[in-house]
Short mmCIF file of C-alpha atoms in Angstrom, two decimals:
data_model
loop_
_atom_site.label_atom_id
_atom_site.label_comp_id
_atom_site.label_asym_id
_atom_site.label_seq_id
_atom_site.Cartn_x
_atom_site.Cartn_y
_atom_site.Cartn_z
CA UNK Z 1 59.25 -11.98 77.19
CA UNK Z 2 60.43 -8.33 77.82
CA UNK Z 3 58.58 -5.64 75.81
CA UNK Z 4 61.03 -4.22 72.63
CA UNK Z 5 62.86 -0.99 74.06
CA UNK Z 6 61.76 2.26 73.16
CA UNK Z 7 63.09 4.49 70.89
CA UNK Z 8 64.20 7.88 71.63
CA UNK Z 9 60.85 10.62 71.13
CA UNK Z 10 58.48 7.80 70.89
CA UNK Z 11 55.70 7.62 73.96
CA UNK Z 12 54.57 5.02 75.99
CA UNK Z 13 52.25 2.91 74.69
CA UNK Z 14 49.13 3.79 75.21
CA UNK Z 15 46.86 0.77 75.34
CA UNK Z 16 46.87 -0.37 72.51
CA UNK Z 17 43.40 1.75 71.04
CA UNK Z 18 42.69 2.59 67.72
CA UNK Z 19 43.85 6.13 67.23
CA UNK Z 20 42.50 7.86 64.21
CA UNK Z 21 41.25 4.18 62.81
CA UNK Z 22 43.80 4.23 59.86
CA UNK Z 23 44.55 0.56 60.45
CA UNK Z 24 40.81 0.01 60.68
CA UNK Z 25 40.37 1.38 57.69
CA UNK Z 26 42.81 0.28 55.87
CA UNK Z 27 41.75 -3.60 56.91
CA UNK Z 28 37.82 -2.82 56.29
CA UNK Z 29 39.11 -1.32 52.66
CA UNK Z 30 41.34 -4.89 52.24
CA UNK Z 31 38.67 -6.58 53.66
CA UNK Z 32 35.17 -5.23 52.74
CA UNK Z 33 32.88 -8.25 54.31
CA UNK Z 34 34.65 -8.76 57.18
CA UNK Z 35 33.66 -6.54 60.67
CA UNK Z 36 35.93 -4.63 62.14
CA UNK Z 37 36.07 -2.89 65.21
CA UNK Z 38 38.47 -0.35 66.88
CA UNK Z 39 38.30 0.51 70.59
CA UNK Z 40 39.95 3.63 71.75
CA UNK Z 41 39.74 4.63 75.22
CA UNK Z 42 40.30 8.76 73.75
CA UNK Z 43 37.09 9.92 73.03
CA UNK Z 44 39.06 12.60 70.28
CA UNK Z 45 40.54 9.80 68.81
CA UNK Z 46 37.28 7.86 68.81
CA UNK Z 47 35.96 11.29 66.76
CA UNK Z 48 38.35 10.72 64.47
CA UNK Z 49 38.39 7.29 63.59
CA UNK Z 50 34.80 7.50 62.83
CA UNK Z 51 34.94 11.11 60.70
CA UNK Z 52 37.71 9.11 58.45
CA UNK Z 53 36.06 6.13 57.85
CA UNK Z 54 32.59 8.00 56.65
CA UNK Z 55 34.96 10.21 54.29
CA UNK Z 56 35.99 6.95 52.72
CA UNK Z 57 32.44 5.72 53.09
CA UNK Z 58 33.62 2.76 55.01
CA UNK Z 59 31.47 0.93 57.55
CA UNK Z 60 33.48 0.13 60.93
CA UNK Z 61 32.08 0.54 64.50
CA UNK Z 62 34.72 2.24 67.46
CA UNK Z 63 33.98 1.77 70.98
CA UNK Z 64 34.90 3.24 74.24
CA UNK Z 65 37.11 1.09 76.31
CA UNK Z 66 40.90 0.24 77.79
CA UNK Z 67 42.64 -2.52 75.86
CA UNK Z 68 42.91 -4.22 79.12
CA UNK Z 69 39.00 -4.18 80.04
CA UNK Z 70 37.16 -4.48 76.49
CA UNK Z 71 33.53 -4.25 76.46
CA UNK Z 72 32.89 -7.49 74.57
CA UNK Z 73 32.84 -11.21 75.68
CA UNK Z 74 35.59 -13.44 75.26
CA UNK Z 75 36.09 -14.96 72.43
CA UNK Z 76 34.32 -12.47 70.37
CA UNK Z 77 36.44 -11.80 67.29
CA UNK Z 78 38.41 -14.21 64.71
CA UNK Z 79 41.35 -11.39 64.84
CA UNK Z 80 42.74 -8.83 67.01
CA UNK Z 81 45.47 -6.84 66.00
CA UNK Z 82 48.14 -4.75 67.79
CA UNK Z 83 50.78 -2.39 66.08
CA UNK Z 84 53.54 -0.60 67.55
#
């Protein structure tokens, strides 16, 4: 299946990392028991993500690492989630 075209003034994707963890956040706020975990391979936007979610006194973790090559073992999470 062919990726979905781009539209015009949007970049590449990236790799699919967590950005500024808003999405995190947002499913840790939904969510409150479950673990979540964001993996950026930016260290600025790994700075980020974890200055936001200790202003809203949330508890996620953010790792270093390419979407491709994650640092945890297979099978490791219930959920992983991807947003264009």
């Amino acid at each position: 299946m062919a990726p979905p075209p781009r539209r015009a003034g949007n970049p590449p994707d990236s790799g699919g990392g967590c950005g500024s963890g808003l999405f995190c956040r947002r499913l840790k706020a939904r969510l409150p028991t479950a673990e979540v975990t964001g993996p950026d391979r930016d260290a600025g936007h790994l700075a980020c993500a974890r200055a936001g979610t200790r202003e809203q006194g949330l508890a996620c973790r953010f790792a270093r690492g390419k979407a491709e090559r994650l640092p945890y073992e297979n099978a490791a999470f219930d959920l992983c989630l991807h947003i264009r």
